[in-house]
XYZ file of C-alpha atoms in Angstrom:
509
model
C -5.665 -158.399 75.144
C -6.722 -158.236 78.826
C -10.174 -156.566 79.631
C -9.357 -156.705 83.571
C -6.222 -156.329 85.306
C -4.913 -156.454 88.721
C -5.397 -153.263 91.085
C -2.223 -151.504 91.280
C -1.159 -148.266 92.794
C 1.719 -145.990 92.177
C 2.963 -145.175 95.830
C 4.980 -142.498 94.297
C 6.830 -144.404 91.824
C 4.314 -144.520 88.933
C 0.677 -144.269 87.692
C -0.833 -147.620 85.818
C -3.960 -147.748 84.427
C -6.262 -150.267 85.233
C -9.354 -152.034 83.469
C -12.844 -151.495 85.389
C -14.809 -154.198 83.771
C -16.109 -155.948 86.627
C -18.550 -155.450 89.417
C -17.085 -158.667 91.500
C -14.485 -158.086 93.909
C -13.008 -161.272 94.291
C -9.904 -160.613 96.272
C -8.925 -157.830 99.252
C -5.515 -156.605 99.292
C -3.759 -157.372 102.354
C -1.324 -155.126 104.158
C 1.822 -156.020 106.201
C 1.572 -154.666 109.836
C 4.989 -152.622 110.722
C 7.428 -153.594 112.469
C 7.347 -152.506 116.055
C 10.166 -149.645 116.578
C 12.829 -151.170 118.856
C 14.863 -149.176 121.009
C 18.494 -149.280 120.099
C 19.889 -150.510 116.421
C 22.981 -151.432 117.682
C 24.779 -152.764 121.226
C 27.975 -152.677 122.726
C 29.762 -153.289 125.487
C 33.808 -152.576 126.426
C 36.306 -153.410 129.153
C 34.939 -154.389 132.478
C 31.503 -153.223 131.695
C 28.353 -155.665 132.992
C 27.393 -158.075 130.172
C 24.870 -156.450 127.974
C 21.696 -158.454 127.648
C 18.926 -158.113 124.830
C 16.130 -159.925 122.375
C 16.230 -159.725 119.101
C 13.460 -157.298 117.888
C 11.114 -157.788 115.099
C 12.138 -157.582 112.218
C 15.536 -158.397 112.102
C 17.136 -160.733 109.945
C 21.007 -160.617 110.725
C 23.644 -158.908 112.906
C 26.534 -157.238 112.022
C 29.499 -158.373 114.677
C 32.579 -157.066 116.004
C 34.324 -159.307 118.754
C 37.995 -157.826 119.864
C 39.786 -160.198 122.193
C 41.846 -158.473 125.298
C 45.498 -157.888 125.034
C 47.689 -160.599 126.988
C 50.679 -160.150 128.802
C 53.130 -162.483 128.284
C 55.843 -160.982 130.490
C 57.642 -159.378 127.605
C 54.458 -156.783 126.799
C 51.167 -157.073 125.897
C 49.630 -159.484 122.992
C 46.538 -158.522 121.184
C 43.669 -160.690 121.175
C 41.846 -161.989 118.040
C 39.614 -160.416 116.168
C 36.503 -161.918 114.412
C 34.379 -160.085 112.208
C 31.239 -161.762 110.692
C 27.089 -161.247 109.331
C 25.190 -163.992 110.692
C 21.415 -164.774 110.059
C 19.547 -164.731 113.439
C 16.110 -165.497 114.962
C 13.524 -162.679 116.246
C 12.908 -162.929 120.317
C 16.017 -164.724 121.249
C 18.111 -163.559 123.797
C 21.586 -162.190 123.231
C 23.761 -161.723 126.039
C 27.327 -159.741 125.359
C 30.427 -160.074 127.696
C 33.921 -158.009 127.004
C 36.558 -158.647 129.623
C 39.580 -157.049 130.444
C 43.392 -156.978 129.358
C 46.059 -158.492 131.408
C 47.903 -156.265 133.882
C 51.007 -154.882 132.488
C 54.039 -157.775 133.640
C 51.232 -160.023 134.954
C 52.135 -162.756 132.117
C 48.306 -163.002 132.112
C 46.088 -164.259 129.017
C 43.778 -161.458 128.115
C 39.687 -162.484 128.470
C 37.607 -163.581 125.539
C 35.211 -161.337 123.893
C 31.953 -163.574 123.756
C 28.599 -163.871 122.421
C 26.027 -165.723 123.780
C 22.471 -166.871 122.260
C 19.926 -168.363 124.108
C 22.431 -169.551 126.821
C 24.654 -170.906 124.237
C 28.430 -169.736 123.082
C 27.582 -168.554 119.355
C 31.028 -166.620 118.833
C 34.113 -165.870 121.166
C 37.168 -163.625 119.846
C 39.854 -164.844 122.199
C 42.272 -163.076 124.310
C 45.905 -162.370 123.610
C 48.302 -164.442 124.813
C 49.796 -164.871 128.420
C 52.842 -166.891 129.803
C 50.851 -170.025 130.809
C 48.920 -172.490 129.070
C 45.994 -171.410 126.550
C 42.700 -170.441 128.643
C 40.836 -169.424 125.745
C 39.763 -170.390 122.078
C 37.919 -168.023 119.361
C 34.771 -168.972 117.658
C 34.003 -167.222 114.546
C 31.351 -167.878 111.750
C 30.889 -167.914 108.256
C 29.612 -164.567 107.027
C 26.404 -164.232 104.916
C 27.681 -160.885 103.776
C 30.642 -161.817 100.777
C 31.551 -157.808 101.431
C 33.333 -157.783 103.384
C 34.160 -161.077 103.975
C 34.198 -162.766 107.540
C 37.160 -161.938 109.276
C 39.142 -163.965 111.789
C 42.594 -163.640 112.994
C 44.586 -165.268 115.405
C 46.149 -161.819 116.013
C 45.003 -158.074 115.497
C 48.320 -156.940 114.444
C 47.934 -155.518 111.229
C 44.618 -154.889 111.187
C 42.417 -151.533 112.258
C 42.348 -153.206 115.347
C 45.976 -153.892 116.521
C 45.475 -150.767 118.780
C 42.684 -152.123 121.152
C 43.831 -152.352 124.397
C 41.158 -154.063 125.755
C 38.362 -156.649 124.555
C 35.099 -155.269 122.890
C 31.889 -156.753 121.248
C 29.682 -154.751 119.077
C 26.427 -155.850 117.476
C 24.807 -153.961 114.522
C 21.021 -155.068 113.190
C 20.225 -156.145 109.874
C 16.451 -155.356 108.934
C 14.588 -158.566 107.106
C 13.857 -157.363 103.319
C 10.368 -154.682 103.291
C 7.386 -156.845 102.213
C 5.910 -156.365 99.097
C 2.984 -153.594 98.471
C -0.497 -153.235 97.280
C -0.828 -156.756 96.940
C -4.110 -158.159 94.971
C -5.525 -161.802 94.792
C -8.133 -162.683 91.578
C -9.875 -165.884 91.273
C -8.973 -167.723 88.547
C -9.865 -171.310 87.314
C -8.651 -173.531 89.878
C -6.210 -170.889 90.091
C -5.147 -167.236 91.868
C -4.033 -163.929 90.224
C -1.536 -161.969 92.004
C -0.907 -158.528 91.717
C 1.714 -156.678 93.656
C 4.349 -154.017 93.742
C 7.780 -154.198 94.616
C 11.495 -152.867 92.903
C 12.558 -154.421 89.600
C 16.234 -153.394 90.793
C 18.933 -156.048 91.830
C 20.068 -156.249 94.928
C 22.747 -154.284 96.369
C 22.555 -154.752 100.152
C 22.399 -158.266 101.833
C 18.875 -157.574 102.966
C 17.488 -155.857 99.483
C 14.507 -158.165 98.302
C 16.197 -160.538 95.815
C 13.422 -163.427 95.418
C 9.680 -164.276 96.362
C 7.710 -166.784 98.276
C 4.246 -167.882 98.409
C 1.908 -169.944 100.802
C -2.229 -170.429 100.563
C -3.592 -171.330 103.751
C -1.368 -172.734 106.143
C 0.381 -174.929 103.769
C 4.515 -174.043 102.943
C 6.471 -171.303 101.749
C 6.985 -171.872 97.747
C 9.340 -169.789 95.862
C 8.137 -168.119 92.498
C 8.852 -165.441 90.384
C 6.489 -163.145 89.169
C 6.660 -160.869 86.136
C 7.784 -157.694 86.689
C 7.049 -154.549 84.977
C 9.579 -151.372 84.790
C 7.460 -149.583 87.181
C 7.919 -152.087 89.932
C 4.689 -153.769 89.466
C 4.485 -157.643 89.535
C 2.174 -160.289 88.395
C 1.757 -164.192 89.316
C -0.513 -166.884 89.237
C -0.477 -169.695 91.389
C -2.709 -172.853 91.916
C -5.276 -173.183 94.004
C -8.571 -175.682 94.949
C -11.575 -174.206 92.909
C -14.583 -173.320 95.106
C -12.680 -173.225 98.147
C -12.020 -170.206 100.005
C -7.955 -169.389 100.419
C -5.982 -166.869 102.354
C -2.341 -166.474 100.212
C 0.239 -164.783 101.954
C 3.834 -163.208 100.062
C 6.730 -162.255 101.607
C 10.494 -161.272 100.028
C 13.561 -163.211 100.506
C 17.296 -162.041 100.395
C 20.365 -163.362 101.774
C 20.144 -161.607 105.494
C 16.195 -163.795 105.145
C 12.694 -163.562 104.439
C 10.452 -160.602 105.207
C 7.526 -160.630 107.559
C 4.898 -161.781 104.797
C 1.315 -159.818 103.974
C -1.758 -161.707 102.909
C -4.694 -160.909 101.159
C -8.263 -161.506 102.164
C -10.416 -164.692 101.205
C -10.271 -165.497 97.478
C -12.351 -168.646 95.732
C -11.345 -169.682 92.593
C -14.124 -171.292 90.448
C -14.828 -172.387 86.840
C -16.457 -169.488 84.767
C -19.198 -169.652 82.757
C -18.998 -170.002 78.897
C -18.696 -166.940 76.890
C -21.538 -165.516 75.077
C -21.619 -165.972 71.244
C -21.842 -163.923 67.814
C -20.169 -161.124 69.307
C -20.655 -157.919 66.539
C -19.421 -154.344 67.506
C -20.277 -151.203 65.336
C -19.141 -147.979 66.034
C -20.145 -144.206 65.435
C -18.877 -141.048 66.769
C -17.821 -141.841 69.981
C -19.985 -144.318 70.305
C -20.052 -148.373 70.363
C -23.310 -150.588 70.238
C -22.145 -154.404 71.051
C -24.532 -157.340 70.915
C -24.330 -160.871 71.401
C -26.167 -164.173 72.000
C -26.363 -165.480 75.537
C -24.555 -168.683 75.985
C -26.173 -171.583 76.136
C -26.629 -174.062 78.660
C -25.734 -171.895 81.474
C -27.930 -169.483 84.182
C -26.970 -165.685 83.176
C -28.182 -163.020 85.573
C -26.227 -160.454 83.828
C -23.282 -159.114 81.438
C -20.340 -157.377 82.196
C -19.010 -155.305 78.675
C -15.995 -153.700 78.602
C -13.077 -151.725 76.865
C -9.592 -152.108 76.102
C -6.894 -150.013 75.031
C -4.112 -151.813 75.348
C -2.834 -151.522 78.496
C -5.671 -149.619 80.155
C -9.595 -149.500 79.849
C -12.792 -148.920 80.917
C -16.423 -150.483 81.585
C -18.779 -149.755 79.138
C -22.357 -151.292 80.572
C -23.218 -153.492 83.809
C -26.555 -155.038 82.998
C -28.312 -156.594 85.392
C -31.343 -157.784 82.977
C -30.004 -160.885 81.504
C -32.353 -160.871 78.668
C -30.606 -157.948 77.340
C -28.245 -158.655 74.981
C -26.864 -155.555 73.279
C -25.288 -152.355 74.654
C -24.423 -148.709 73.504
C -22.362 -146.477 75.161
C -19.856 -143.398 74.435
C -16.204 -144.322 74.460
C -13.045 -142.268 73.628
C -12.028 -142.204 70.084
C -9.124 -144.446 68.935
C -7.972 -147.451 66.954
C -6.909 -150.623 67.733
C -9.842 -150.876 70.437
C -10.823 -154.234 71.864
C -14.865 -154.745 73.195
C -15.653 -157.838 74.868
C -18.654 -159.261 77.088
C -19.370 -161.885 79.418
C -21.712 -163.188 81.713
C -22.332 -163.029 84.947
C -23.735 -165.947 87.190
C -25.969 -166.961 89.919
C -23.259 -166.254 92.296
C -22.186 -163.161 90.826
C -19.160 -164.211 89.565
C -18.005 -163.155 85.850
C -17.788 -165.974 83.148
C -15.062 -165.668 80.453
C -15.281 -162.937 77.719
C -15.992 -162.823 73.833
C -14.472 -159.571 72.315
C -13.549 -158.579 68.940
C -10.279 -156.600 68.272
C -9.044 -153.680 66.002
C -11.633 -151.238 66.474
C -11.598 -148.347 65.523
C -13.712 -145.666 67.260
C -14.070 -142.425 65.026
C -13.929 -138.759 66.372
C -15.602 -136.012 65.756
C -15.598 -134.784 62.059
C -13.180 -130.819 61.601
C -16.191 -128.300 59.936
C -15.303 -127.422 56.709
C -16.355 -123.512 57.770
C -17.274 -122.306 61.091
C -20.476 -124.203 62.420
C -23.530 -123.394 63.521
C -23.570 -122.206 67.254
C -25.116 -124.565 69.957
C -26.447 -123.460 73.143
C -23.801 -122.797 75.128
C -20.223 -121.637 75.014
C -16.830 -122.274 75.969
C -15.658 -120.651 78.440
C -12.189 -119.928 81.042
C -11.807 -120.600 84.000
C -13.001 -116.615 84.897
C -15.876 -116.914 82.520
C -16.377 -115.637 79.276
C -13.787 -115.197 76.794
C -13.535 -112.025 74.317
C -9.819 -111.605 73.125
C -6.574 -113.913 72.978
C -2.786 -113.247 72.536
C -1.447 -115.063 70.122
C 0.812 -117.990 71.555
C -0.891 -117.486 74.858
C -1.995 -121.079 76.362
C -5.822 -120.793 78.114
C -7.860 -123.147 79.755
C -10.988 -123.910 77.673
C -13.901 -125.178 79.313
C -17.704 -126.588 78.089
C -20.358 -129.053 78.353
C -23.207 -131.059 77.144
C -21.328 -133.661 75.464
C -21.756 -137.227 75.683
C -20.202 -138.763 79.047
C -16.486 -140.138 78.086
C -16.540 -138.923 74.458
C -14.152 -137.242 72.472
C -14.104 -133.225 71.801
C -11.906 -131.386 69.305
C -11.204 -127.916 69.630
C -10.487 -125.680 66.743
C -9.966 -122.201 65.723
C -11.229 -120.523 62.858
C -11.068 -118.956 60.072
C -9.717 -122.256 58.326
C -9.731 -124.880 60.562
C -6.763 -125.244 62.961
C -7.131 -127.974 65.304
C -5.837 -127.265 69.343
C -6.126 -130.876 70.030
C -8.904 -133.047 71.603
C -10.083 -133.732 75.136
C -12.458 -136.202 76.703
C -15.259 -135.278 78.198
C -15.699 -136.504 81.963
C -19.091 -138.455 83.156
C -20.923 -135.621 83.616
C -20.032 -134.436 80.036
C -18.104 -130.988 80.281
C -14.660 -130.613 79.579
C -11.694 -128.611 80.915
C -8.311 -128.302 78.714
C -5.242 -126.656 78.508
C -4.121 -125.761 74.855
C -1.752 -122.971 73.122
C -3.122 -120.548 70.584
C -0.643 -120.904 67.523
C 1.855 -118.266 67.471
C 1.747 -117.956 63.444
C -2.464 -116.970 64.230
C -3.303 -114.330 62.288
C -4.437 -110.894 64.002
C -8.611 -110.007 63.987
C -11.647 -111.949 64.792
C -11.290 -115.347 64.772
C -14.405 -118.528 66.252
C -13.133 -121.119 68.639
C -15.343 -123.959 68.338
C -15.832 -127.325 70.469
C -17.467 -130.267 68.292
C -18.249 -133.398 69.339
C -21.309 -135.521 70.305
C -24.156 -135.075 72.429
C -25.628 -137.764 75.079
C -28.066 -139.341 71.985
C -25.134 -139.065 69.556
C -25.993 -135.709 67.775
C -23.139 -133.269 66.564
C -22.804 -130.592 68.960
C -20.981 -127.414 68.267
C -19.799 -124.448 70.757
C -18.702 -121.700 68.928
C -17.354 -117.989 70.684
C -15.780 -115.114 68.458
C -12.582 -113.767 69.561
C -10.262 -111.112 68.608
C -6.507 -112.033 68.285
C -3.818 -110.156 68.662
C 0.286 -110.205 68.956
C 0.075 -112.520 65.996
C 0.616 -111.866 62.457
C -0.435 -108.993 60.401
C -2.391 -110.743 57.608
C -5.324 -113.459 57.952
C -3.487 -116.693 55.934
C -5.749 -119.022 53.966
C -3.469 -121.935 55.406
C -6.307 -125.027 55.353
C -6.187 -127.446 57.996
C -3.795 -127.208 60.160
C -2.883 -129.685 63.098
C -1.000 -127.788 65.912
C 0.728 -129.444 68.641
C 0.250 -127.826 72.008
C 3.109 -127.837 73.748
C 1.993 -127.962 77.193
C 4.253 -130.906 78.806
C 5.779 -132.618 76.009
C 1.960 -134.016 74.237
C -0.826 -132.856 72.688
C -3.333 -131.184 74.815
C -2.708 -131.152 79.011
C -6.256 -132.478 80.181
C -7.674 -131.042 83.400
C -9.709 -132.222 86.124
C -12.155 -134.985 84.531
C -10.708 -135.175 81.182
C -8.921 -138.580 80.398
C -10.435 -142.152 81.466
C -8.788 -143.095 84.539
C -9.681 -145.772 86.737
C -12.983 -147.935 86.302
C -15.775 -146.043 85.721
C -19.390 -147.614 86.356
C -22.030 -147.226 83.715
C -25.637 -149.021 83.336
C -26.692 -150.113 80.262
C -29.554 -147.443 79.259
């Protein structure tokens, strides 16, 4: 059961809930700068033309090439030059120069000129020209292709391929972008290791420059390849070693056959060795509402505890307390089952120690009244203000407050009990929801009620009379009744404030 998780963030692909349990931040997400724009994507250069000359922009990996070797003459007709046709890796800032040529004159018995590449001064590939009546002038120089589709191509002669037509020689280069970093990326400190957080795709590669692995360096030390877990939303978690109580700087960067991406980093992140976990952990629970105690651990210099929530794979804080002679905390929670509670301690350096916590809780909701209850002050409401009358099957925002910060609310409608479905009340302890009045409701006056807790734990009930109609003749005598609301495939649709998202901050009261 984790308490605290990694930071993570949807970016449009999915929403994860995370664990607020501490008040340390012990790593800063670090975002990759983007790559300047560069002018063209492509070059190219025909015939006569002047050699084209460029650098390699940032952040490219590879280039696509096309080299088409002049037609030759060799005094029977013309002879087509070679073709090559390759994806090589290549190096940002060096300097590409690009030279065509021309075909032989018609009779001339001339050898056609060499399409050629040049890199950093250097002859990186040549497609020669077709043949003339002397002696050979020029050679090709083709490459091994990173890209297995298509293959590299190389042919002594174009004939038969989509370029037998070419009259004249032709180079064209075509940029491969490096793989995109990774996203959102989060460094924890762990014991004498770091947490990683991150999100990229879970999908397999398709394109030579698609991410297909992962790298990792701390500091200025290596690139190391690792591979992180990866969740179907795209989200990925690692650990990887580091010195304890030394500050680190970890960068990550993709990898795919065209080559690595740029890299991001996060901020500074110091691993260390926690504190020991407080002792004789007990949890009891009421109505929305868990008291947790504990005995400080011994040996060690506590300025505080950190308690905290889980359910499953999302949670909450429950109290920061800053006192460390306090050892036992009460706060409102959401009802559920299976619920862990843990605690730990903070230390003189404000760093959190590892957690006790006890498992398979169960935190009960609010009781269904037998009858309609006694009326609280206050009502529910809509979104307009008061409400008088309801169409059966019509779906209506209800809205109240004065219930306990993060506790559970069920809504019901009388005469016998039908439940509407529950809702959570935000911090400030009012709730908004979206639920259906049942369609089988009988006609006449009917009492919505809200129950639920109150910020010292008492039962509070809001209770308004309305007067259905559109629904069925008769009043039934049905008993309790659980009604789903169909309002996007669950339950209840909560609005505004309603579930636990995110960390929320509480002190310990």
């Amino acid at each position: 059961m984790r308490f605290t998780s990694p930071s993570r963030r949807a970016l449009g692909l999915m929403a994860v809930s995370t664990i607020g349990m501490s008040t340390a931040v012990l790593g800063v997400a670090g975002i990759a700068s983007a790559a300047p724009e560069s002018a063209p994507s492509s070059y190219e250069v025909y015939d006569d033309d002047a050699p084209v000359v460029f650098d390699i922009p940032a952040g490219v990996c590879a280039i696509d090439w096309e080299l088409v070797g002049a037609d030759g003459d060799d005094g029977d007709g013309s002879t087509d030059g070679d073709v090559v046709v390759t994806t090589t890796k290549v190096q940002a800032g060096d300097s590409v120069r690009l030279t065509a040529g021309s075909a032989a004159a018609g009779g001339s018995g001339a050898w056609g000129t060499a399409a050629e590449v040049e890199i950093e001064g250097d002859l990186y590939l040549a497609a020669a020209g077709g043949d003339g009546a002397t002696q050979n002038v020029n050679e090709s120089m083709a490459k091994p292709s990173i890209d297995p589709d298509p293959a590299s191509y190389y042919a002594d002669s174009a004939v038969g391929t989509d370029y037998e037509d070419y009259a004249s020689a032709s180079v064209y280069a075509s940029f491969v972008d490096c793989p995109y970093d990774v996203v959102q990326l989060n460094a924890y400190a762990g014991n004498g290791s770091i947490d990683l957080s991150f999100y990229t795709t879970a999908e397999a590669p398709v394109e030579i420059n698609d991410p297909s692995g992962y790298e990792y360096r701390i500091d200025g030390g290596s690139w190391t390849e690792f591979e992180p877990e990866i969740d179907s939303y795209g989200g990925a978690d690692a650990t990887v070693p580091a010195t304890n109580d030394v500050a680190h700087t970890v960068w990550v960067r993709t990898t795919s056959t065209a080559g690595p991406s740029a890299g991001v980093s996060t901020g500074p992140v110091t691993p260390y060795a926690p504190i020991a976990a407080p002792t004789n952990v007990t949890v009891t629970t009421t109505t929305s509402r868990v008291t947790i105690s504990w005995t400080a651990p011994a040996g060690v210099q506590v300025t505080g505890y950190d308690v905290g929530i889980g359910y499953g794979e999302s949670g909450d804080q429950g109290c920061a307390i800053t006192d460390p002679s306090v050892t036992t905390c009460t706060f409102f929670a959401r009802a559920a089952s299976g619920v862990s509670v843990g605690v730990r301690g903070i230390d003189a350096q404000g760093r959190a120690g590892l957690y006790a916590s006890q498992s398979g809780i169960t935190i009960p909701g609010p009781a269904t009244p037998a009858s309609v209850p006694t009326q609280d002050n206050g009502d529910i409401t809509g979104p307009a203000g008061p409400i008088s009358t309801l169409t059966a099957g019509q779906t209506i925002t209800l809205q109240g407050s004065g219930y306990a910060p993060n506790s559970t609310v069920q809504l019901l409608v009388y005469s016998s009990p039908v439940s509407l479905g529950t809702v959570v009340a935000d911090q400030n302890g009012n709730f908004s929801v979206e639920v259906t009045v049942p369609a089988n409701l009988a006609n006449g006056t009917h009492h919505l009620v809200a129950t639920g807790v109150d910020a010292q734990g008492n039962v509070r009930n809001l209770v308004i009379t309305v007067t259905v109609s559109g629904g069925v003749a008769t009043l039934a005598t049905t008993g309790f009744d659980a009604v789903p609301v169909a309002v996007g495939g669950a339950l209840v649709m909560l609005v505004g404030g309603g579930l636990l998202v995110g960390a929320r901050r509480r002190t310990n009261a």
